Coordinates of C-alpha atoms in Angstrom, one line a residue:
Chain V
M1 CA 7.7 23.3 -21.0
K2 CA 5.0 21.3 -22.6
V3 CA 6.0 18.1 -24.4
L4 CA 3.9 16.3 -27.0
V5 CA 4.6 12.6 -27.6
A6 CA 3.2 10.6 -30.5
V7 CA 2.4 7.0 -29.8
K8 CA 1.4 4.4 -32.4
R9 CA -0.5 1.1 -31.9
V10 CA 1.3 -1.6 -33.7
V11 CA 1.6 -5.4 -33.6
D12 CA 3.7 -6.4 -30.6
Y13 CA 7.3 -6.9 -31.6
N14 CA 7.2 -10.5 -30.3
V15 CA 4.5 -11.6 -32.7
K16 CA 5.4 -13.4 -35.9
V17 CA 3.2 -11.6 -38.3
R18 CA 1.3 -13.3 -41.1
A19 CA -0.3 -12.0 -44.3
K20 CA -4.0 -12.5 -44.7
A21 CA -4.9 -15.3 -47.1
D22 CA -6.3 -12.8 -49.7
G23 CA -3.1 -10.8 -49.6
S24 CA -4.9 -7.6 -48.6
D25 CA -3.1 -6.8 -45.4
V26 CA -1.3 -8.3 -42.4
D27 CA -3.6 -10.6 -40.4
L28 CA -4.4 -8.7 -37.2
N29 CA -7.0 -11.2 -35.9
N30 CA -6.3 -12.2 -32.3
V31 CA -2.8 -10.6 -32.5
K32 CA -1.3 -8.9 -29.5
M33 CA -0.9 -5.1 -30.0
A34 CA 1.4 -2.8 -28.2
I35 CA 3.0 0.7 -28.3
N36 CA 5.5 0.9 -31.1
P37 CA 8.9 0.4 -29.3
F38 CA 10.4 3.7 -30.7
C39 CA 7.3 5.5 -29.4
E40 CA 7.8 3.9 -26.0
I41 CA 11.3 5.4 -26.0
A42 CA 9.8 8.8 -26.8
V43 CA 7.3 8.5 -23.9
E44 CA 10.1 7.5 -21.6
E45 CA 12.2 10.5 -22.6
A46 CA 9.4 12.9 -22.1
I47 CA 8.7 11.5 -18.7
R48 CA 12.3 11.8 -17.8
L49 CA 12.3 15.4 -18.8
R50 CA 9.3 16.0 -16.5
E51 CA 10.9 14.1 -13.7
A52 CA 14.0 16.3 -14.1
G53 CA 11.9 19.4 -13.9
V54 CA 12.5 20.4 -17.5
A55 CA 9.1 19.6 -18.8
T56 CA 5.9 20.6 -16.9
E57 CA 3.4 18.5 -18.8
V58 CA 3.6 15.5 -21.1
I59 CA 0.7 14.9 -23.5
A60 CA 0.5 11.5 -25.4
V61 CA -1.3 11.6 -28.7
S62 CA -2.3 8.7 -30.9
I63 CA -4.1 8.5 -34.2
G64 CA -6.4 5.6 -35.0
D65 CA -9.7 4.0 -34.2
K66 CA -10.9 3.6 -30.6
S67 CA -8.6 0.7 -29.9
C68 CA -5.6 3.0 -29.9
Q69 CA -6.9 4.4 -26.6
E70 CA -5.2 1.4 -25.1
Q71 CA -1.8 2.7 -26.1
I72 CA -2.7 6.2 -24.9
R73 CA -3.7 4.7 -21.5
T74 CA -0.5 2.7 -21.4
S75 CA 1.4 6.0 -22.0
L76 CA -0.6 7.6 -19.1
A77 CA 0.3 4.6 -16.9
L78 CA 3.9 5.1 -17.7
G79 CA 3.6 8.7 -16.6
A80 CA 2.2 11.0 -19.3
D81 CA -0.2 13.6 -17.8
R82 CA -3.0 13.5 -20.3
G83 CA -3.9 11.9 -23.7
I84 CA -5.4 12.9 -27.0
Q85 CA -6.9 10.5 -29.5
V86 CA -7.4 11.6 -33.1
E87 CA -10.2 9.3 -34.3
T88 CA -9.6 7.9 -37.8
E89 CA -10.7 4.8 -39.6
G90 CA -8.5 2.3 -41.5
A91 CA -4.9 2.8 -42.4
V92 CA -3.5 6.3 -42.1
E93 CA -0.4 7.1 -44.2
P94 CA 2.5 9.2 -42.8
L95 CA 1.6 12.4 -44.6
V96 CA -1.9 12.4 -43.1
V97 CA -0.5 11.5 -39.6
A98 CA 1.9 14.5 -40.0
K99 CA -0.9 16.8 -40.9
L100 CA -3.0 15.6 -38.0
L101 CA -0.1 16.0 -35.6
K102 CA 0.4 19.5 -37.0
G103 CA -3.2 20.3 -36.1
V104 CA -2.6 19.0 -32.5
I105 CA 0.5 21.1 -32.3
E106 CA -1.4 24.2 -33.3
K107 CA -4.0 23.5 -30.5
E108 CA -1.5 22.6 -27.8
Q109 CA 1.5 24.7 -28.6
P110 CA 4.1 22.3 -27.2
Q111 CA 7.8 23.4 -27.0
L112 CA 9.0 19.9 -27.8
V113 CA 7.5 17.1 -29.9
I114 CA 9.0 13.7 -29.5
L115 CA 8.2 10.8 -32.0
G116 CA 9.7 7.4 -32.7
K117 CA 12.0 7.5 -35.7
Q118 CA 9.8 4.9 -37.4
S119 CA 7.1 2.4 -36.5
I120 CA 7.9 -1.3 -36.7
D121 CA 4.8 -2.1 -38.9
G122 CA 5.4 0.1 -42.0
D123 CA 9.0 1.1 -41.2
N124 CA 8.4 4.2 -43.2
N125 CA 10.6 6.6 -41.2
Q126 CA 8.7 9.6 -42.6
T127 CA 6.3 11.1 -40.1
G128 CA 8.8 13.1 -38.0
Q129 CA 10.5 14.6 -41.1
M130 CA 7.2 15.5 -42.8
L131 CA 6.0 17.1 -39.6
G132 CA 9.2 19.2 -39.4
A133 CA 8.6 20.4 -43.0
L134 CA 4.8 21.1 -42.4
T135 CA 5.4 23.0 -39.2
N136 CA 8.6 24.7 -40.2
M137 CA 10.1 23.6 -36.9
P138 CA 13.7 22.4 -36.6
Q139 CA 14.1 18.6 -36.5
G140 CA 16.6 16.3 -34.9
T141 CA 16.0 12.7 -36.1
F142 CA 17.5 9.4 -34.8
A143 CA 18.3 10.9 -31.4
S144 CA 20.5 9.0 -29.0
E145 CA 20.8 11.8 -26.5
L146 CA 18.8 15.0 -25.7
V147 CA 19.8 17.9 -23.6
V148 CA 17.4 20.8 -23.1
D149 CA 19.2 24.1 -22.3
G150 CA 16.9 27.1 -22.0
D151 CA 15.3 27.8 -25.4
K152 CA 17.6 25.3 -27.2
I153 CA 17.9 21.6 -27.3
T154 CA 21.1 19.6 -28.1
V155 CA 20.4 16.4 -30.0
T156 CA 23.0 13.7 -30.5
R157 CA 22.1 11.8 -33.7
E158 CA 23.1 8.4 -34.7
V159 CA 24.2 8.7 -38.3
D160 CA 26.2 6.4 -40.6
G161 CA 29.8 6.7 -39.6
G162 CA 29.3 8.1 -36.1
L163 CA 27.5 10.7 -34.0
Q164 CA 26.3 14.1 -35.1
T165 CA 25.5 16.8 -32.6
L166 CA 22.9 19.4 -33.5
S167 CA 21.7 22.5 -31.6
L168 CA 18.1 23.3 -32.3
N169 CA 15.9 26.2 -31.3
L170 CA 12.7 25.3 -29.5
P171 CA 10.0 24.5 -30.4
A172 CA 11.5 21.5 -32.1
I173 CA 10.8 18.0 -33.3
V174 CA 12.9 15.0 -32.2
T175 CA 12.6 11.4 -33.3
T176 CA 14.1 8.7 -31.1
D177 CA 16.6 6.0 -31.9
L178 CA 17.0 2.8 -30.0
R179 CA 19.7 3.8 -27.6
L180 CA 18.1 7.0 -26.3
N181 CA 16.9 5.3 -23.2
E182 CA 15.5 2.1 -21.7
P183 CA 11.8 2.4 -21.2
R184 CA 10.4 1.6 -17.8
Y185 CA 7.3 -0.6 -17.1
A186 CA 4.1 0.7 -15.6
S187 CA 3.7 0.1 -11.9
L188 CA 0.4 -1.0 -10.6
P189 CA -0.3 2.3 -8.7
N190 CA 0.4 4.2 -11.9
I191 CA -1.8 1.9 -13.9
M192 CA -4.6 2.7 -11.4
K193 CA -3.9 6.5 -11.6
A194 CA -4.0 6.4 -15.4
K195 CA -7.6 5.5 -15.3
K196 CA -8.5 8.9 -13.9
K197 CA -6.4 11.0 -16.3
Q198 CA -8.0 13.1 -19.0
M199 CA -8.3 11.8 -22.5
D200 CA -9.7 14.1 -25.3
V201 CA -10.9 12.8 -28.6
Y202 CA -10.7 14.9 -31.8
S203 CA -11.9 14.2 -35.3
P204 CA -9.7 15.1 -38.2
A205 CA -12.3 17.8 -39.0
D206 CA -11.7 19.3 -35.5
L207 CA -8.1 19.8 -36.6
G208 CA -9.0 21.1 -40.1
V209 CA -7.6 18.0 -41.9
E210 CA -9.2 15.9 -44.5
P211 CA -7.5 12.4 -44.3
K212 CA -7.0 11.8 -48.0
A213 CA -5.2 8.7 -49.1
H214 CA -2.4 9.0 -51.6
L215 CA -1.2 5.5 -51.3
T216 CA -2.9 2.2 -52.2
T217 CA -1.7 -1.2 -50.9
L218 CA -1.7 -3.6 -53.8
K219 CA -0.6 -6.8 -52.1
V220 CA 0.8 -8.0 -48.8
E221 CA 2.8 -11.2 -49.0
P222 CA 5.4 -12.9 -46.8
P223 CA 9.1 -12.6 -47.9
P224 CA 10.3 -15.8 -49.7
E225 CA 11.6 -18.4 -47.4
R226 CA 15.3 -18.4 -46.9
K227 CA 17.1 -21.3 -48.5
A228 CA 19.3 -23.5 -46.4
G229 CA 22.9 -22.5 -46.1
I230 CA 25.9 -24.6 -47.1
M231 CA 29.2 -25.3 -45.4
V232 CA 32.3 -24.4 -47.3
A233 CA 35.5 -26.3 -47.0
S234 CA 38.0 -23.4 -47.1
V235 CA 38.4 -19.7 -47.3
E236 CA 39.4 -20.1 -51.0
E237 CA 36.1 -21.8 -51.8
L238 CA 34.2 -19.0 -49.9
V239 CA 35.9 -16.2 -51.8
D240 CA 35.3 -18.1 -55.0
K241 CA 31.6 -18.4 -54.3
L242 CA 31.3 -14.8 -53.2
K243 CA 33.0 -13.7 -56.4
N244 CA 31.4 -16.0 -59.0
E245 CA 28.1 -17.2 -57.6
A246 CA 26.9 -14.4 -55.3
K247 CA 28.8 -11.8 -57.3
V248 CA 29.1 -9.5 -54.2
I249 CA 32.9 -9.0 -54.5
S250 CA 35.0 -8.6 -57.5
Chain D
M1 CA -15.1 -7.4 -15.4
S2 CA -15.0 -5.1 -18.4
E3 CA -13.9 -2.1 -16.2
Y4 CA -10.7 -4.0 -15.4
Q5 CA -9.9 -5.2 -18.9
E6 CA -7.5 -2.4 -19.7
I7 CA -5.8 -2.7 -16.3
I8 CA -5.4 -6.4 -16.8
A9 CA -3.8 -5.9 -20.2
Q10 CA -1.3 -3.4 -18.7
L11 CA -0.6 -5.6 -15.7
R12 CA 0.2 -8.5 -17.9
D13 CA 2.6 -6.3 -19.9
T14 CA 4.3 -5.1 -16.7
V15 CA 4.6 -8.7 -15.4
A16 CA 6.0 -9.9 -18.8
Q17 CA 8.6 -7.1 -18.8
I18 CA 9.7 -7.9 -15.2
C19 CA 9.9 -11.7 -16.0
D20 CA 12.0 -10.8 -19.1
Q21 CA 14.6 -9.3 -16.8
Y22 CA 14.6 -12.4 -14.7
A23 CA 14.6 -15.1 -17.3
G24 CA 15.7 -18.7 -17.3
E25 CA 19.3 -18.4 -16.3
Y26 CA 18.3 -16.3 -13.2
W27 CA 16.0 -19.1 -12.0
R28 CA 18.5 -21.9 -12.9
A29 CA 21.2 -20.2 -10.7
K30 CA 18.7 -19.7 -7.8
D31 CA 17.6 -23.3 -8.1
R32 CA 21.2 -24.7 -8.1
A33 CA 22.1 -22.6 -5.0
R34 CA 18.7 -23.0 -3.4
E35 CA 18.6 -19.2 -3.0
Y36 CA 15.6 -16.9 -2.4
P37 CA 14.8 -14.9 -5.6
G38 CA 15.1 -11.7 -3.7
E39 CA 15.8 -9.4 -6.7
F40 CA 12.7 -10.7 -8.5
V41 CA 10.5 -10.2 -5.4
Q42 CA 11.9 -6.7 -5.0
A43 CA 11.0 -5.9 -8.6
L44 CA 7.4 -7.1 -8.1
T45 CA 7.3 -5.1 -4.9
D46 CA 8.6 -1.9 -6.5
A47 CA 6.0 -2.2 -9.2
G48 CA 3.3 -2.4 -6.5
L49 CA 2.1 -5.8 -7.7
L50 CA 2.2 -7.5 -4.3
A51 CA 0.0 -4.8 -2.7
C52 CA -2.8 -5.3 -5.3
L53 CA -5.3 -6.7 -2.8
I54 CA -4.7 -4.2 0.0
P55 CA -7.3 -1.5 0.1
E56 CA -6.4 1.9 -1.3
A57 CA -6.9 3.4 2.2
Y58 CA -3.9 1.5 3.4
G59 CA -1.7 2.2 0.4
G60 CA -2.6 -0.7 -1.8
S61 CA -4.5 -0.8 -5.1
G62 CA -7.7 -2.5 -3.7
L63 CA -8.2 -4.8 -6.7
P64 CA -10.5 -7.8 -6.6
L65 CA -9.1 -11.3 -6.5
S66 CA -10.1 -11.9 -10.1
V67 CA -7.6 -9.2 -11.2
A68 CA -4.9 -10.2 -8.7
L69 CA -4.9 -13.7 -10.1
E70 CA -3.9 -12.3 -13.5
I71 CA -0.6 -11.3 -11.9
T72 CA 0.2 -14.7 -10.4
R73 CA -0.9 -16.5 -13.6
A74 CA 1.2 -14.2 -15.8
I75 CA 4.3 -14.7 -13.6
H76 CA 4.1 -18.4 -14.2
E77 CA 3.1 -18.1 -17.8
N78 CA 6.3 -16.1 -18.4
G79 CA 8.4 -18.9 -16.9
A80 CA 9.0 -17.3 -13.5
N81 CA 7.6 -18.5 -10.1
A82 CA 5.4 -16.6 -7.7
A83 CA 5.8 -19.0 -4.8
A84 CA 8.5 -16.9 -3.2
C85 CA 6.1 -14.0 -2.7
H86 CA 2.5 -14.8 -3.5
A87 CA 1.7 -15.0 0.2
Q88 CA 2.6 -11.3 0.6
M89 CA -0.6 -10.7 -1.5
Y90 CA -3.1 -12.7 0.6
T91 CA -1.7 -13.4 4.1
M92 CA -2.7 -9.9 5.1
G93 CA -6.3 -10.9 4.4
T94 CA -6.5 -12.4 7.9
L95 CA -5.3 -9.2 9.4
L96 CA -7.6 -7.1 7.2
R97 CA -10.7 -9.0 8.0
H98 CA -10.2 -9.7 11.7
G99 CA -7.7 -7.2 13.0
S100 CA -8.6 -4.1 14.9
D101 CA -8.3 -0.6 13.3
E102 CA -5.3 0.0 15.3
Q103 CA -3.6 -3.3 14.2
K104 CA -4.5 -2.6 10.6
A105 CA -3.1 1.0 10.8
R106 CA 0.1 -0.3 12.4
Y107 CA 0.9 -3.0 9.8
L108 CA -1.0 -2.6 6.5
P109 CA 0.7 0.5 5.1
G110 CA 4.1 -1.0 5.7
I111 CA 3.0 -4.3 4.1
A112 CA 1.6 -2.3 1.1
R113 CA 5.0 -0.5 0.7
G114 CA 6.8 -3.8 0.9
E115 CA 8.8 -2.6 3.9
L116 CA 7.1 -5.2 6.0
R117 CA 6.9 -8.7 4.7
L118 CA 3.9 -10.7 5.9
Q119 CA 4.2 -13.9 3.9
A120 CA 4.5 -16.6 6.6
F121 CA 1.4 -18.4 7.8
G122 CA 2.1 -20.6 10.8
V123 CA -0.5 -23.3 11.0
T124 CA 0.8 -26.8 10.0
E125 CA 2.5 -28.9 12.7
P126 CA 4.3 -32.3 12.4
S127 CA 1.2 -34.1 13.9
A128 CA -1.5 -31.8 12.4
G129 CA -1.7 -30.9 8.8
T130 CA -5.2 -30.6 7.4
D131 CA -6.4 -31.7 10.8
T132 CA -5.9 -28.1 11.9
A133 CA -7.9 -28.4 15.1
G134 CA -5.4 -31.0 16.3
I135 CA -2.5 -28.5 16.7
T136 CA -0.6 -28.7 19.9
T137 CA 1.3 -25.4 19.9
T138 CA 0.0 -23.4 22.9
A139 CA -0.2 -19.7 23.7
T140 CA -0.8 -19.0 27.4
L141 CA -1.8 -15.6 28.7
D142 CA 0.7 -14.2 31.2
G143 CA -0.1 -10.6 32.1
D144 CA 0.1 -8.5 29.0
R145 CA 1.6 -11.2 26.8
Y146 CA 1.1 -14.7 25.6
I147 CA 3.8 -17.3 26.0
V148 CA 4.1 -19.6 23.0
N149 CA 5.4 -23.1 23.1
G150 CA 5.4 -25.8 20.4
Q151 CA 6.5 -26.5 16.8
K152 CA 5.4 -25.8 13.2
V153 CA 6.5 -27.4 10.0
W154 CA 6.3 -26.5 6.3
I155 CA 6.2 -22.8 7.1
S156 CA 7.2 -21.2 3.8
R157 CA 9.2 -18.0 3.6
A158 CA 9.6 -17.6 7.4
E159 CA 13.2 -16.6 6.8
H160 CA 12.1 -13.9 4.4
S161 CA 9.2 -12.4 6.4
D162 CA 9.1 -9.7 9.1
L163 CA 5.7 -10.8 10.3
M164 CA 3.9 -14.2 10.6
I165 CA 0.3 -15.1 11.2
L166 CA 0.4 -17.8 13.9
L167 CA -2.3 -20.2 15.0
A168 CA -2.0 -21.6 18.5
R169 CA -4.2 -23.2 21.1
T170 CA -5.2 -20.8 23.9
T171 CA -7.7 -23.1 25.7
P172 CA -6.8 -26.8 26.2
R173 CA -8.9 -29.1 24.0
N174 CA -10.5 -30.8 27.0
E175 CA -11.9 -27.5 28.2
V176 CA -13.8 -26.6 25.0
S177 CA -17.0 -28.2 23.7
K178 CA -15.9 -28.1 20.0
R179 CA -12.4 -29.1 19.1
T180 CA -12.3 -26.2 16.7
D181 CA -12.8 -23.7 19.5
G182 CA -10.0 -22.5 21.8
L183 CA -7.6 -21.7 18.9
S184 CA -6.4 -18.1 18.5
V185 CA -4.5 -16.1 15.8
F186 CA -1.6 -13.8 16.5
V187 CA 0.7 -11.5 14.5
V188 CA 4.2 -12.4 15.4
E189 CA 7.0 -10.0 14.7
L190 CA 9.7 -12.4 13.6
R191 CA 12.9 -10.3 14.0
E192 CA 12.1 -9.8 17.6
A193 CA 10.9 -13.4 18.1
L194 CA 14.2 -14.8 16.8
E195 CA 15.9 -13.3 19.8
N196 CA 13.3 -14.5 22.2
G197 CA 12.6 -18.2 21.9
L198 CA 12.0 -18.7 18.1
T199 CA 14.2 -21.0 16.1
I200 CA 13.8 -21.2 12.3
R201 CA 15.3 -24.2 10.5
P202 CA 15.2 -24.4 6.7
I203 CA 14.2 -27.7 5.1
R204 CA 15.9 -28.6 1.8
T205 CA 13.4 -29.9 -0.7
M206 CA 13.1 -31.2 -4.3
I207 CA 12.5 -27.6 -5.4
N208 CA 13.9 -24.2 -4.5
H209 CA 11.1 -23.3 -2.1
A210 CA 12.1 -21.4 1.1
T211 CA 10.3 -23.6 3.5
T212 CA 11.2 -24.1 7.2
E213 CA 10.3 -25.6 10.5
L214 CA 9.8 -23.5 13.5
F215 CA 10.4 -24.1 17.2
F216 CA 8.9 -22.0 19.9
D217 CA 10.5 -22.1 23.3
N218 CA 8.7 -19.7 25.7
M219 CA 8.3 -17.2 22.9
P220 CA 6.5 -14.1 24.2
V221 CA 3.9 -12.4 22.0
P222 CA 2.3 -9.1 23.2
A223 CA -1.4 -9.6 24.0
E224 CA -2.2 -6.7 21.7
N225 CA -1.0 -8.8 18.8
L226 CA -4.0 -11.2 19.2
L227 CA -6.2 -10.9 16.1
G228 CA -10.0 -10.7 16.8
E229 CA -11.4 -12.7 19.7
E230 CA -9.5 -15.3 21.6
G231 CA -10.6 -18.8 20.9
K232 CA -12.1 -18.0 17.4
G233 CA -9.0 -18.3 15.4
F234 CA -10.0 -21.5 13.5
R235 CA -12.7 -19.6 11.6
Y236 CA -10.3 -16.7 10.9
I237 CA -7.8 -19.0 9.4
L238 CA -10.4 -20.8 7.2
S239 CA -11.6 -17.5 5.7
G240 CA -8.1 -16.9 4.2
M241 CA -7.7 -20.3 2.6
N242 CA -10.0 -19.7 -0.4
A243 CA -8.0 -16.8 -1.7
E244 CA -4.8 -18.8 -1.4
R245 CA -6.3 -21.7 -3.3
I246 CA -7.6 -19.6 -6.1
L247 CA -4.3 -17.7 -6.5
I248 CA -2.3 -20.9 -6.5
A249 CA -4.7 -22.4 -9.0
S250 CA -4.0 -19.4 -11.3
E251 CA -0.3 -20.2 -10.9
C252 CA -0.9 -23.7 -12.1
I253 CA -2.8 -22.4 -15.1
G254 CA 0.2 -20.2 -15.8
D255 CA 2.6 -23.1 -15.5
A256 CA 0.4 -25.2 -17.8
R257 CA 0.4 -22.5 -20.4
W258 CA 4.1 -22.2 -20.3
F259 CA 4.5 -25.9 -20.7
I260 CA 2.0 -26.0 -23.6
K261 CA 3.7 -23.1 -25.4
T262 CA 7.2 -24.6 -24.8
A263 CA 6.1 -28.0 -26.0
T264 CA 4.3 -26.6 -29.0
D265 CA 7.3 -24.5 -30.1
Y266 CA 9.7 -27.4 -29.7
A267 CA 7.3 -29.8 -31.5
C268 CA 7.2 -27.4 -34.5
E269 CA 10.9 -26.8 -34.6
R270 CA 12.4 -30.2 -33.8
K271 CA 12.8 -32.2 -37.0
V272 CA 13.2 -36.0 -37.0
F273 CA 13.1 -38.1 -40.1
G274 CA 12.8 -34.9 -42.1
R275 CA 9.7 -33.5 -40.5
P276 CA 8.7 -31.7 -37.3
I277 CA 7.8 -34.1 -34.5
G278 CA 4.6 -32.1 -33.9
Q279 CA 3.3 -33.5 -37.2
N280 CA 3.0 -36.9 -35.4
Q281 CA -0.3 -37.3 -33.7
G282 CA 1.4 -39.2 -30.9
V283 CA 3.2 -36.0 -30.1
Q284 CA 0.5 -33.5 -31.0
F285 CA -2.5 -35.0 -29.3
P286 CA -1.2 -35.0 -25.7
I287 CA -0.3 -31.3 -26.1
A288 CA -3.8 -30.6 -27.5
R289 CA -5.4 -32.6 -24.7
A290 CA -3.4 -30.7 -22.0
Y291 CA -4.5 -27.5 -23.6
A292 CA -8.2 -28.5 -23.4
Q293 CA -7.7 -29.6 -19.8
T294 CA -6.0 -26.3 -18.9
E295 CA -8.6 -24.0 -20.5
A296 CA -11.4 -26.0 -18.7
A297 CA -9.6 -25.7 -15.4
D298 CA -9.2 -22.0 -16.0
L299 CA -12.9 -21.6 -16.3
M300 CA -13.3 -23.0 -12.8
V301 CA -10.6 -20.7 -11.5
S302 CA -12.5 -17.7 -12.9
K303 CA -15.8 -19.0 -11.5
A304 CA -14.3 -19.4 -8.0
A305 CA -12.7 -15.9 -8.1
E306 CA -16.0 -14.3 -9.2
L307 CA -17.8 -16.0 -6.3
Y308 CA -15.1 -14.9 -3.9
D309 CA -15.2 -11.3 -5.2
A310 CA -19.0 -11.3 -4.8
G311 CA -18.6 -12.3 -1.2
E312 CA -20.3 -15.6 -1.8
A313 CA -19.4 -19.1 -0.4
C314 CA -16.8 -20.6 -2.8
G315 CA -15.1 -23.4 -0.8
A316 CA -16.1 -26.1 -3.2
E317 CA -15.2 -24.0 -6.3
A318 CA -11.8 -22.8 -4.8
N319 CA -11.0 -26.4 -4.0
M320 CA -12.1 -27.7 -7.4
A321 CA -10.2 -24.9 -9.1
K322 CA -7.0 -25.8 -7.3
M323 CA -7.4 -29.5 -7.9
L324 CA -8.2 -29.2 -11.6
A325 CA -5.6 -26.6 -12.3
A326 CA -2.9 -28.6 -10.5
E327 CA -3.8 -31.7 -12.5
A328 CA -3.8 -29.7 -15.7
S329 CA -0.3 -28.2 -15.0
W330 CA 1.0 -31.6 -14.2
A331 CA -0.4 -33.2 -17.4
A332 CA 1.0 -30.3 -19.4
G333 CA 4.4 -30.6 -17.6
D334 CA 4.6 -34.3 -18.2
T335 CA 3.7 -33.8 -21.9
C336 CA 6.2 -31.0 -22.3
L337 CA 9.0 -33.2 -20.8
Q338 CA 8.0 -36.1 -23.0
T339 CA 7.9 -33.9 -26.1
H340 CA 11.4 -32.7 -25.4
G341 CA 12.8 -36.2 -25.0
G342 CA 16.3 -36.2 -23.5
F343 CA 16.5 -32.4 -23.8
G344 CA 13.6 -32.1 -21.4
L345 CA 16.0 -33.4 -18.7
A346 CA 18.7 -30.8 -19.5
E347 CA 18.6 -27.9 -17.1
E348 CA 19.0 -25.3 -19.8
Y349 CA 15.6 -26.0 -21.2
D350 CA 13.9 -25.1 -17.9
V351 CA 11.4 -27.9 -18.4
E352 CA 12.7 -30.2 -15.7
R353 CA 12.8 -27.3 -13.2
K354 CA 9.2 -26.2 -13.9
F355 CA 8.2 -29.9 -13.9
R356 CA 9.5 -30.3 -10.4
E357 CA 8.1 -27.0 -9.3
T358 CA 4.5 -27.6 -10.5
R359 CA 4.4 -31.0 -8.8
L360 CA 4.1 -29.2 -5.5
Y361 CA 0.6 -28.0 -6.2
Q362 CA -1.0 -31.4 -6.0
I363 CA 0.3 -31.5 -2.4
A364 CA 0.2 -27.8 -1.3
P365 CA -1.6 -25.9 0.0
I366 CA -3.9 -28.9 0.3
S367 CA -3.6 -32.3 -1.2
T368 CA -5.9 -33.7 -3.8
N369 CA -7.3 -36.4 -1.6
L370 CA -8.5 -33.9 1.0
I371 CA -10.2 -31.9 -1.7
L372 CA -12.0 -35.1 -2.9
S373 CA -13.0 -35.8 0.7
Y374 CA -14.4 -32.3 1.0
L375 CA -16.4 -32.6 -2.2
G376 CA -17.7 -36.1 -1.3
E377 CA -18.9 -35.0 2.1
H378 CA -20.0 -31.4 1.7
E379 CA -21.1 -31.2 -1.9
L380 CA -22.4 -34.7 -2.5
G381 CA -23.6 -35.6 1.0
M382 CA -21.7 -38.9 1.4
P383 CA -20.4 -40.1 4.7
R384 CA -17.4 -38.3 6.1
S385 CA -14.4 -40.4 5.0
Y386 CA -11.9 -39.4 7.6

């Protein structure tokens, strides 16, 4: 079984992001970049499937300019077998990403596609679902457990109020939630091996997609600073304030 | 260097993730109990990091020193300490450069896998530190083995090593024309030696550093464990010291960066009289100065490593790198402690522990005065001062 994993280059989760002075975007100058944590979980899950003998090949795909090859290389160092970069310029919105991924799926014919449920930069939480719709493949989003059984996959989903278990026919699309697994770190021998693994580069045209933007960013600004809290003297005072000042209970 | 840029970025991530698993409280507990950080060392071993310098043919990754030092620097930058295991990286260099093919095949693959720990280097004696040629431990040939008698001190990690590189006198000093002749290097299998005349005694110190003194009482070493030629050991030992100094300099840079970041964060967060203390130039400037000092020292570390990797002489640069980096880390440590005020002395901030730990590097592996003597004599051509 071939598994395709999508990885996105994002600002490292440890970095405190700042808006550019002109409000056009987040300031990425000299900022540490990393694989989106949910994508890292997706890579880990795919590698575990291969280690368990369920998957035969793991392909990591990323969409972006040349710099996203770093994240593909990291995925290869973690254990993916080969990489694909779809070369694009500037920001790419979820619908375009989904269309490009559809193109890669048509080329590679994977049985399973694993994506992060969302990326920590835009937090859109759209690509997996759009990809499901475009490819007409069944989808299991927010997975906290995956079990492949023949031509079916059982996905345990984290939903409001509990867990939902779905059985999907393969090929299928799965997006990962935080508790699916704990990603490993790359060992030095695997980092060395990754250098020699194959990485193909496609243009959107190779995949028959025209990356057309439907969204325009008007302004990027930091959220307002949180005001200092206050100490209340009693539960009565707290309830009173929640009722009459914050108006969150009645 | 560009061919390694990607590898370096990934290595730094891996080190950061390992250090994340062994954060402050792990080191505080080890420090209190004076315990060896075995779990941390095992994690580095499992990730193949300690085998970075061993050639690929023997199961390592065959990386140059300029990449290896990114590992040690990152360990310290992330608040951990590499002293418990850095010697596993470079001690094998003596074996690699001067051992026979048979000796290398016997030991290096095990060292690369981490099953064999070669991280003890038996040179210093109570009466001979930097004056290495003055050592009095002897190894006398007796049939197919040497019999070793004498004493060593400040031998780090001997209790956590399977193998040790040992320097001993094989020809008495009055029978050689140069005092640096007549010294030989051996690979000692420590587990066996402990039952045959070797005693290891730990020394408690200001920091949690597994150092010991060793006593040899008719300890046999098979003749086949002699490295290279008998009597030429002094030169073999010297050739390993530059790598050690450069790696340790990189640890100092890592410490300095940790201190500077910790001090900066605290200076921005801590408010006194209604404003962050970092707004005061009296607090801000020493941190900025330590930063400048650290970055300058790091350039010398890079230069020394580049020369080393190119196979060129780098004694002066390795020494200067170690001295400048150790002074930078000390300045940064002192500034960090001062920035924290009383909290700097509280164990839970980790500052006092790192402060104690980084102090070592002005003394070991060579003290600042001896570096200055070396520079005065060999680089500047002034009269020998000792």
